[in-house]
PDB file of C-alpha atoms in Angstrom:
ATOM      1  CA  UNK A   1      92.267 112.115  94.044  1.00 51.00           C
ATOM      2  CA  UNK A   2      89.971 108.915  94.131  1.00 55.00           C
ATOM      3  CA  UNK A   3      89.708 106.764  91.456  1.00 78.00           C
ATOM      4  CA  UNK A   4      87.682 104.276  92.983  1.00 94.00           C
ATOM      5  CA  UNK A   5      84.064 105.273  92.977  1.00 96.00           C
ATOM      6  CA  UNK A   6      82.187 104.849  95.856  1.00 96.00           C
ATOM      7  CA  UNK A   7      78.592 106.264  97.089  1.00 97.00           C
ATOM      8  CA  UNK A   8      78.750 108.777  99.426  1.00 96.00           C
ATOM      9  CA  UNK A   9      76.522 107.739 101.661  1.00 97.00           C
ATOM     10  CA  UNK A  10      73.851 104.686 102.425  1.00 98.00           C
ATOM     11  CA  UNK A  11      71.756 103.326 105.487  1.00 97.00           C
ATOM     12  CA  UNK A  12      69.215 100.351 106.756  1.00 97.00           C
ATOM     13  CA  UNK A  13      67.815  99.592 110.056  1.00 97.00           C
ATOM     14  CA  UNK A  14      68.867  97.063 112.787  1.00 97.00           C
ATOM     15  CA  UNK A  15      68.827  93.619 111.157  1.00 97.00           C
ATOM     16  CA  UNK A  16      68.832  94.467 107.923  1.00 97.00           C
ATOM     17  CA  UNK A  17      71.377  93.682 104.997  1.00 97.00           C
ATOM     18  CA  UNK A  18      72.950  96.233 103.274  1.00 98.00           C
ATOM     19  CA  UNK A  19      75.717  96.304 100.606  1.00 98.00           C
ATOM     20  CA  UNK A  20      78.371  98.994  99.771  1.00 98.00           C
ATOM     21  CA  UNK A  21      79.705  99.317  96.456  1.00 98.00           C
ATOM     22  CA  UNK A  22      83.031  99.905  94.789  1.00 98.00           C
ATOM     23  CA  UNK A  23      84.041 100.158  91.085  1.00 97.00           C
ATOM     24  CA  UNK A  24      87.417 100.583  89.893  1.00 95.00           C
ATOM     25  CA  UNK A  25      89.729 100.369  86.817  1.00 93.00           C
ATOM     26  CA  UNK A  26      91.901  98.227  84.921  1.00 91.00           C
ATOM     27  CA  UNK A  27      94.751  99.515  86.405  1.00 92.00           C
ATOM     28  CA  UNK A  28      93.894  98.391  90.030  1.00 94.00           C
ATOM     29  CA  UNK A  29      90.839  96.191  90.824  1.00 93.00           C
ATOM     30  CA  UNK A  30      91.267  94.518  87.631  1.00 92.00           C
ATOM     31  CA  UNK A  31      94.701  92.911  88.854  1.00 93.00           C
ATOM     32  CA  UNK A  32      94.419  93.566  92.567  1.00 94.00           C
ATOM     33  CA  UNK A  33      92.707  92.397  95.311  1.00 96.00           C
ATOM     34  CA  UNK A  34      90.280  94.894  97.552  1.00 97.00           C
ATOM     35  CA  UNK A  35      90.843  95.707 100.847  1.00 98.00           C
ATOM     36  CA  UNK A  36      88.071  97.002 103.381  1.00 98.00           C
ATOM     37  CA  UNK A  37      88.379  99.465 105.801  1.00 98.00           C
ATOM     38  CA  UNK A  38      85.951 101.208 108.819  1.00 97.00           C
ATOM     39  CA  UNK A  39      86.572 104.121 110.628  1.00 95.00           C
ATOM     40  CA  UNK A  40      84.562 105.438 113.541  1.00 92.00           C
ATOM     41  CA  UNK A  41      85.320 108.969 115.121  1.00 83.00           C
ATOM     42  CA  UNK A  42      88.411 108.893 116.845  1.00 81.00           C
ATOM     43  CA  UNK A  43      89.255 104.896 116.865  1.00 86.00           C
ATOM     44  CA  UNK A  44      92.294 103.713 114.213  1.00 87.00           C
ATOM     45  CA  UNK A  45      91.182 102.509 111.066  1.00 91.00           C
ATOM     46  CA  UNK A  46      89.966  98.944 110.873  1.00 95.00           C
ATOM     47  CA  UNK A  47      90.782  96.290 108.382  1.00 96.00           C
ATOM     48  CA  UNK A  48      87.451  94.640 107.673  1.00 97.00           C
ATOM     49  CA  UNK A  49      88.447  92.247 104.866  1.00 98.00           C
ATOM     50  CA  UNK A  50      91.349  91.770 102.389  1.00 97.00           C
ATOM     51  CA  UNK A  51      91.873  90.090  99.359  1.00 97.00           C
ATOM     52  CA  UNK A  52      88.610  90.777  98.282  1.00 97.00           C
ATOM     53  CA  UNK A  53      86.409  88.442 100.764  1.00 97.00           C
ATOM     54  CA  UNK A  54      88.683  87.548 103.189  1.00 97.00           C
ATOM     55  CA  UNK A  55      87.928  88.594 107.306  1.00 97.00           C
ATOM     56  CA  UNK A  56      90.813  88.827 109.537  1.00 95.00           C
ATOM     57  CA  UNK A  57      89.816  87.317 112.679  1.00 94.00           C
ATOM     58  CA  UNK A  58      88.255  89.110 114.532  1.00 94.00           C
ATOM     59  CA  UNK A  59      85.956  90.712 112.394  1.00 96.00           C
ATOM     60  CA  UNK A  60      82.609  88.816 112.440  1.00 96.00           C
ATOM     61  CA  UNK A  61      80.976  86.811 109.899  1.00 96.00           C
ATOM     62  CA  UNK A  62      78.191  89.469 109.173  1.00 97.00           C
ATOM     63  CA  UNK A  63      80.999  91.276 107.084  1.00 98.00           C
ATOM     64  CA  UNK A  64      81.927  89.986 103.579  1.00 98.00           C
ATOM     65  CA  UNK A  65      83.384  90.884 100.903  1.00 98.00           C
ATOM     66  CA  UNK A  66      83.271  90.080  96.873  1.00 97.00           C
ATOM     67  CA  UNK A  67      84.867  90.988  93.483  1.00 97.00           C
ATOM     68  CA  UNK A  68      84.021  90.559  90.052  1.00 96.00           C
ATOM     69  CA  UNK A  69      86.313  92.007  87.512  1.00 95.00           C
ATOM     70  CA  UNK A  70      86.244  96.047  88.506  1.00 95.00           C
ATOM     71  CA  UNK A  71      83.817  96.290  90.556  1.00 97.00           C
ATOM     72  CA  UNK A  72      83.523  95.145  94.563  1.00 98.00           C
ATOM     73  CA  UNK A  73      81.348  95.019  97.289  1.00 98.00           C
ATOM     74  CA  UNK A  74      80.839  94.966 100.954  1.00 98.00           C
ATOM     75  CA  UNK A  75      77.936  93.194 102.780  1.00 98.00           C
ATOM     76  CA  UNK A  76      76.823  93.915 105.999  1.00 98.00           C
ATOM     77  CA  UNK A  77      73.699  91.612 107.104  1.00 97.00           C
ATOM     78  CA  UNK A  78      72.341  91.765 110.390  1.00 97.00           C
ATOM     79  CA  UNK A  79      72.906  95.765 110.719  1.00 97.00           C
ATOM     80  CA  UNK A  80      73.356  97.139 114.254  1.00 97.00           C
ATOM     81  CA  UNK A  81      74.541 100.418 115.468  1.00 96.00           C
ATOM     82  CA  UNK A  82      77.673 100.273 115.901  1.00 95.00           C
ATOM     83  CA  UNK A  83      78.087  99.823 112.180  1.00 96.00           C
ATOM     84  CA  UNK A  84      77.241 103.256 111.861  1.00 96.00           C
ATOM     85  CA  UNK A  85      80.639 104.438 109.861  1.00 96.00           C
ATOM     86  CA  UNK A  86      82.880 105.160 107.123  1.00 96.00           C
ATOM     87  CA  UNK A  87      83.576 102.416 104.950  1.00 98.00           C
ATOM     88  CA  UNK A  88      86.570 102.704 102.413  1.00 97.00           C
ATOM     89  CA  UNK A  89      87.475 100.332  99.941  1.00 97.00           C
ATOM     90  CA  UNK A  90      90.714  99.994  98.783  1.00 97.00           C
ATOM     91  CA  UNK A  91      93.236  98.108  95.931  1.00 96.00           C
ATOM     92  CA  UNK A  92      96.742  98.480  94.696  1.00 94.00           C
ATOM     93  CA  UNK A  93      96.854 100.772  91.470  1.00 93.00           C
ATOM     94  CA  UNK A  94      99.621 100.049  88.952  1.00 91.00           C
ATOM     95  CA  UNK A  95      99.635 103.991  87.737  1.00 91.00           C
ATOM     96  CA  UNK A  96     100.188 105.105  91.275  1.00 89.00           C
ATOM     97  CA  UNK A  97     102.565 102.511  92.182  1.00 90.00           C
ATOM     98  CA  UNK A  98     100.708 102.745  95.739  1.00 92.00           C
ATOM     99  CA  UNK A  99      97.541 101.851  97.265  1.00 94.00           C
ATOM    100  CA  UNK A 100      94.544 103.665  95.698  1.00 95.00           C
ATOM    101  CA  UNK A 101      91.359 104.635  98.076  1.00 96.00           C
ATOM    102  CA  UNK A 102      87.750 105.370  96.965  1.00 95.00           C
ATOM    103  CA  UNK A 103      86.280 108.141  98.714  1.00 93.00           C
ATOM    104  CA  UNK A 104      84.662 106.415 101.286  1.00 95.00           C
ATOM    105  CA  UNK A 105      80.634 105.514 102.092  1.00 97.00           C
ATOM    106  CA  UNK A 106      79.041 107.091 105.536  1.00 97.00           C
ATOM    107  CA  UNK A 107      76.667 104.094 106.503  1.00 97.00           C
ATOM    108  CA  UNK A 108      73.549 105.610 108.699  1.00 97.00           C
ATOM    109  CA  UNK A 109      71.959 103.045 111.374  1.00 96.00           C
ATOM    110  CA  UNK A 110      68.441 104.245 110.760  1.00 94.00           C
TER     111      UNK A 110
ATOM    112  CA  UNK B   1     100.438  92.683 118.281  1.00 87.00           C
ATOM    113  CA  UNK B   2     102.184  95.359 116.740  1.00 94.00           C
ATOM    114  CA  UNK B   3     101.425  99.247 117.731  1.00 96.00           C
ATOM    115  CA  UNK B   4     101.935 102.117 116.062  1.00 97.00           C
ATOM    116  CA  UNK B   5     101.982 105.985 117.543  1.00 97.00           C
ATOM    117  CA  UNK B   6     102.416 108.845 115.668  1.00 98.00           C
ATOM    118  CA  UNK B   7     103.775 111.508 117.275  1.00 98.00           C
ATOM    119  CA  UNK B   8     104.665 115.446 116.841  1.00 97.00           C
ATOM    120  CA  UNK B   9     103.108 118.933 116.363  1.00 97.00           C
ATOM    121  CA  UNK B  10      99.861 119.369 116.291  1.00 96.00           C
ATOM    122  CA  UNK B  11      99.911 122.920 114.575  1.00 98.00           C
ATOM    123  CA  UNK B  12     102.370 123.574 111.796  1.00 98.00           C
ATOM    124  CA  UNK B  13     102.585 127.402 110.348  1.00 98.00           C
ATOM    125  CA  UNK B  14     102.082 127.656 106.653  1.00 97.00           C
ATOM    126  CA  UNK B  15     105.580 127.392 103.906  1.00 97.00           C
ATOM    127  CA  UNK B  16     107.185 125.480 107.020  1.00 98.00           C
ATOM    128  CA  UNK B  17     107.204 122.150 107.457  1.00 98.00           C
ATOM    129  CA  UNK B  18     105.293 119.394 108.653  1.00 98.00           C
ATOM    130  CA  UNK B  19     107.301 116.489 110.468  1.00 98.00           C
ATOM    131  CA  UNK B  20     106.208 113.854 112.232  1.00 98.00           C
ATOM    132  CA  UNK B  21     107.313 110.060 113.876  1.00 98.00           C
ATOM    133  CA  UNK B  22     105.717 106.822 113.723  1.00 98.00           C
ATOM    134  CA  UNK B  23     107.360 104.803 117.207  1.00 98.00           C
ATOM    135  CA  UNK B  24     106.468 100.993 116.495  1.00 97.00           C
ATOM    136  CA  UNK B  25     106.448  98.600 119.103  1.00 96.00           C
ATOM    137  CA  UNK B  26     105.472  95.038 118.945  1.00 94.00           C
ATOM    138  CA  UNK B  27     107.288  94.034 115.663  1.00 92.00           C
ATOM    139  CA  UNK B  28     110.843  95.173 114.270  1.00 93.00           C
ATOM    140  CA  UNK B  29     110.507  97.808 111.729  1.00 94.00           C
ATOM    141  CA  UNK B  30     113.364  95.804 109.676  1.00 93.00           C
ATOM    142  CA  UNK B  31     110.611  92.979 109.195  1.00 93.00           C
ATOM    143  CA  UNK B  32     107.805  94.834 107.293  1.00 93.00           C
ATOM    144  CA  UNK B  33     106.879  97.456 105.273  1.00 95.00           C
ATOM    145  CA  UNK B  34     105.243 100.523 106.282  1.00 97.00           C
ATOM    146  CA  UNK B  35     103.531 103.546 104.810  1.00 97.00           C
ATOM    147  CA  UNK B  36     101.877 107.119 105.815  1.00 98.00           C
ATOM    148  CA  UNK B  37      98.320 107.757 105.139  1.00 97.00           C
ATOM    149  CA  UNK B  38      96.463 111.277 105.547  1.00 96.00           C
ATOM    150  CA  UNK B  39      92.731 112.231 105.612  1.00 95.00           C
ATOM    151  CA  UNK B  40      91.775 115.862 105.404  1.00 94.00           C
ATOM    152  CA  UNK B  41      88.640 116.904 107.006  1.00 93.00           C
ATOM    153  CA  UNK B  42      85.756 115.844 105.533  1.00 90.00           C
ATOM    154  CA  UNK B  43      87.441 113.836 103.176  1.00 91.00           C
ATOM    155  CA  UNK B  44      88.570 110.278 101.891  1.00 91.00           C
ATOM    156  CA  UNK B  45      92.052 108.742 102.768  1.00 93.00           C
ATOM    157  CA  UNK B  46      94.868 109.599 100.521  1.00 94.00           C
ATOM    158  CA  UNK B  47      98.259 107.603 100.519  1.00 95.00           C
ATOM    159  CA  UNK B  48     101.728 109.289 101.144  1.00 97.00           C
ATOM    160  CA  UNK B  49     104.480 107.412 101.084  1.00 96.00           C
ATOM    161  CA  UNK B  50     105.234 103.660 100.860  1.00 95.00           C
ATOM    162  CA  UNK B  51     108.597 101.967 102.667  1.00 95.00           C
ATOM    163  CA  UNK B  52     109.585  98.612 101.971  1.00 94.00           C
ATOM    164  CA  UNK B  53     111.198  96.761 104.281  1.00 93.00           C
ATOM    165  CA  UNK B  54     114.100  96.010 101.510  1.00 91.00           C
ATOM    166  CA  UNK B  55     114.650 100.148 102.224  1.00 90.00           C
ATOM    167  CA  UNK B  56     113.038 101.147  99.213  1.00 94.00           C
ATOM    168  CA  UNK B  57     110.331 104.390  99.270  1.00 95.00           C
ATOM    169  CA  UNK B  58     107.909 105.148  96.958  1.00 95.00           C
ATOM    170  CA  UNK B  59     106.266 108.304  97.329  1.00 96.00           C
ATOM    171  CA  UNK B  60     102.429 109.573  95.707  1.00 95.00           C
ATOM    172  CA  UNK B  61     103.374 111.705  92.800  1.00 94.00           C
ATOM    173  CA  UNK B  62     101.383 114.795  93.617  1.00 94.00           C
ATOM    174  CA  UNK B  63     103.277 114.697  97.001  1.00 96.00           C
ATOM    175  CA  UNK B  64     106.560 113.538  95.517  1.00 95.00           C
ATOM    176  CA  UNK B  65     108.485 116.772  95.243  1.00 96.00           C
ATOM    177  CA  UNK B  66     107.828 117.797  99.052  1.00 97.00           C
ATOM    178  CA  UNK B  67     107.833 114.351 100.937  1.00 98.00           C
ATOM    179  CA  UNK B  68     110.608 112.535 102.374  1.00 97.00           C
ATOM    180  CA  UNK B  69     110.652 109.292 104.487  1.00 95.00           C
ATOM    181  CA  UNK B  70     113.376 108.294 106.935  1.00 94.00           C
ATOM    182  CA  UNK B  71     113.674 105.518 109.139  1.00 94.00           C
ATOM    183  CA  UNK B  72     115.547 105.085 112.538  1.00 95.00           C
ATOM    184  CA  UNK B  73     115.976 100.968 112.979  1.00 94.00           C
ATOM    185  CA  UNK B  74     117.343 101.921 116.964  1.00 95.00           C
ATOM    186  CA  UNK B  75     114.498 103.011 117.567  1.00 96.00           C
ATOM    187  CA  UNK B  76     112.095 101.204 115.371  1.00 96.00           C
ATOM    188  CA  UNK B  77     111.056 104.302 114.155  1.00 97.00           C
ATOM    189  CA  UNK B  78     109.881 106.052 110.625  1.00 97.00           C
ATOM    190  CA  UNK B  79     109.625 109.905 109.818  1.00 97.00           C
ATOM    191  CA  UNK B  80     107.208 111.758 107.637  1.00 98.00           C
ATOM    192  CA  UNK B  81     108.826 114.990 106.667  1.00 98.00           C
ATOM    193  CA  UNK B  82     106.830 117.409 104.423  1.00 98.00           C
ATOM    194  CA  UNK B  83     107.911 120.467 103.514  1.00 98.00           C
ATOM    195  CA  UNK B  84     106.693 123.912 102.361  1.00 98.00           C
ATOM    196  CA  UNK B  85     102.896 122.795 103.715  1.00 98.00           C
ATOM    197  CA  UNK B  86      99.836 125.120 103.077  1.00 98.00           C
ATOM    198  CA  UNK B  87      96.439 124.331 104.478  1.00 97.00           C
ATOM    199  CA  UNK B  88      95.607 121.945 102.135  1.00 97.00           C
ATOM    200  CA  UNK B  89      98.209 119.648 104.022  1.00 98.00           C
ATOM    201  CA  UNK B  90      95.329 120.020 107.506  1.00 98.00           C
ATOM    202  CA  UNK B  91      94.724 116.467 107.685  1.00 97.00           C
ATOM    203  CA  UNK B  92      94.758 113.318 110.344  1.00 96.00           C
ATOM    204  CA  UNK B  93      97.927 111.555 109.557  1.00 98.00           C
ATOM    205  CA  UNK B  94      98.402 107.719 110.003  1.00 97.00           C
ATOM    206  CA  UNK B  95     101.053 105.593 110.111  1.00 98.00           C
ATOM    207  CA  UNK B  96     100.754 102.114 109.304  1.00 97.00           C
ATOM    208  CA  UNK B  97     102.341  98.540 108.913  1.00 97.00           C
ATOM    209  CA  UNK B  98     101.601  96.637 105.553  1.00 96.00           C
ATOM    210  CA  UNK B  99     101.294  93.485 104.588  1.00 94.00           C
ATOM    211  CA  UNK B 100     102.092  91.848 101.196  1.00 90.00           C
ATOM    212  CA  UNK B 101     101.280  88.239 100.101  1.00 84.00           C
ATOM    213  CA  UNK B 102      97.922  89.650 100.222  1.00 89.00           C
ATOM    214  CA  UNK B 103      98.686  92.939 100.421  1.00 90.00           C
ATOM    215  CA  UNK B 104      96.715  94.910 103.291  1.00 95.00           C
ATOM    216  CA  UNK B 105      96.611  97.465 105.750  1.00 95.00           C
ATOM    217  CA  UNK B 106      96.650  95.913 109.039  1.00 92.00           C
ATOM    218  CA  UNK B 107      97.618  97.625 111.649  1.00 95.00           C
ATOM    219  CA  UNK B 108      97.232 101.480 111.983  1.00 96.00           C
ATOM    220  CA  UNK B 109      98.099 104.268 114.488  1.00 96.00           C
ATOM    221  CA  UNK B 110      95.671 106.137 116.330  1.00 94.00           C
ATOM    222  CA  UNK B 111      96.352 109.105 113.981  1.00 96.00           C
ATOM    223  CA  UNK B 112      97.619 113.004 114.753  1.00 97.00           C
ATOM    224  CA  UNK B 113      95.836 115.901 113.564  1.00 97.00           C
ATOM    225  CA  UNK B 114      98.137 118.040 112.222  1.00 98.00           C
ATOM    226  CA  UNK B 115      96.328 121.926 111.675  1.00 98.00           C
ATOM    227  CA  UNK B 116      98.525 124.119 108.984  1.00 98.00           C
ATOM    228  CA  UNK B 117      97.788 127.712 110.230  1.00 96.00           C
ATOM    229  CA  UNK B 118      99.279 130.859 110.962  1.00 95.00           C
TER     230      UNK B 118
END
């Protein structure tokens, strides 16, 4: 069961910015850092960003991430199709003792 | 670069139970910690089971009762057993390598689709 909200769903066209939201609770984002994740139809999971904004390498520089207090967000600018996904956020939850997930936002390439 | 393969039946019958192996290969199992991760169809991700490298498990509690984790250093391998499974337990399971100091996700298996079904 999520406890980090996330929209189900969310799109833009080729080029175009678009931001994914995440809210959380004291109990996790609060005191945690937030972790990014895509997954595409039968590829692994991918780290996109950790600790809240920071991209492994890798991962290019149209992908960022930021916090404030319990609430996070993903920006993708420059949109192509191949960013056409699931995006999950993720932080460590101190009531869980274990990493808590939202339930994960199905970007649409228009 | 460490890889991860989960491995094991694809098709488990229901009240029996579910078990399944996580073979690591470019990094020692002994130098990181490690969990199991599960998505059910059409759903979000939902964390198992976390191992620490110091040999300590923690376990999600609405899974605590059925799950155990087991590790075989030999082989740098880790085990997901879960027992008495019902359909709800259909799901892609992952196994993956974590990192602390940030902690992240990093590195992930391709995933196994394990179907609970008579």
């Amino acid at each position: 069961q999520s406890v980090l909200i996330q929209p189900p769903s969310a799109s833009g066209t080729p080029g175009q910015r678009v931001t994914l939201s995440c809210s959380g609770s004291i109990s996790n984002m609060a005191i945690y850092t937030v972790n990014w994740y895509q997954l595409l139809p039968g590829t692994a999971p991918k780290l996109l960003i950790y600790d809240d904004n920071q991209r492994p390498s890798g991962v290019p520089d149209r992908f960022s991430g930021s916090k404030s207090g319990t609430s996070a967000s993903l920006a993708i600018s420059g949109l192509q199709s191949e960013d056409e996904a699931d995006y999950y956020c993720a932080a460590w939850d101190n009531l869980l003792n274990g990493p808590m997930f939202g339930a994960g936002t199905t970007l649409t390439v228009l | 670069q460490v890889q991860l393969q989960e491995s094991g039946p694809g098709l488990v019958k229901p009240s029996e139970t579910l078990s399944l192996t996580c073979t690591v290969s470019g990094g020692s199992i002994s130098s990181n910690d490690w969990s199991w991760i599960r998505q059910p169809p059409g759903k979000g991700l939902e964390w198992i089971a976390y191992l620490y490298r110091s040999g300590t498990i923690n376990y999600t509690p609405s899974l605590k009762s059925r799950v155990t984790i087991s590790t075989d250093t030999p082989k740098n391998q880790f085990s997901l057993k879960l027992t008495s499974v019902t359909a709800a337990d259909t799901a892609m399971y992952f196994c993956v390598r974590v990192i602390r100091g940030p902690w992240r996700l990093d590195s992930w298996g391709q995933g196994i689709l394990v179907t609970v079904s008579s």
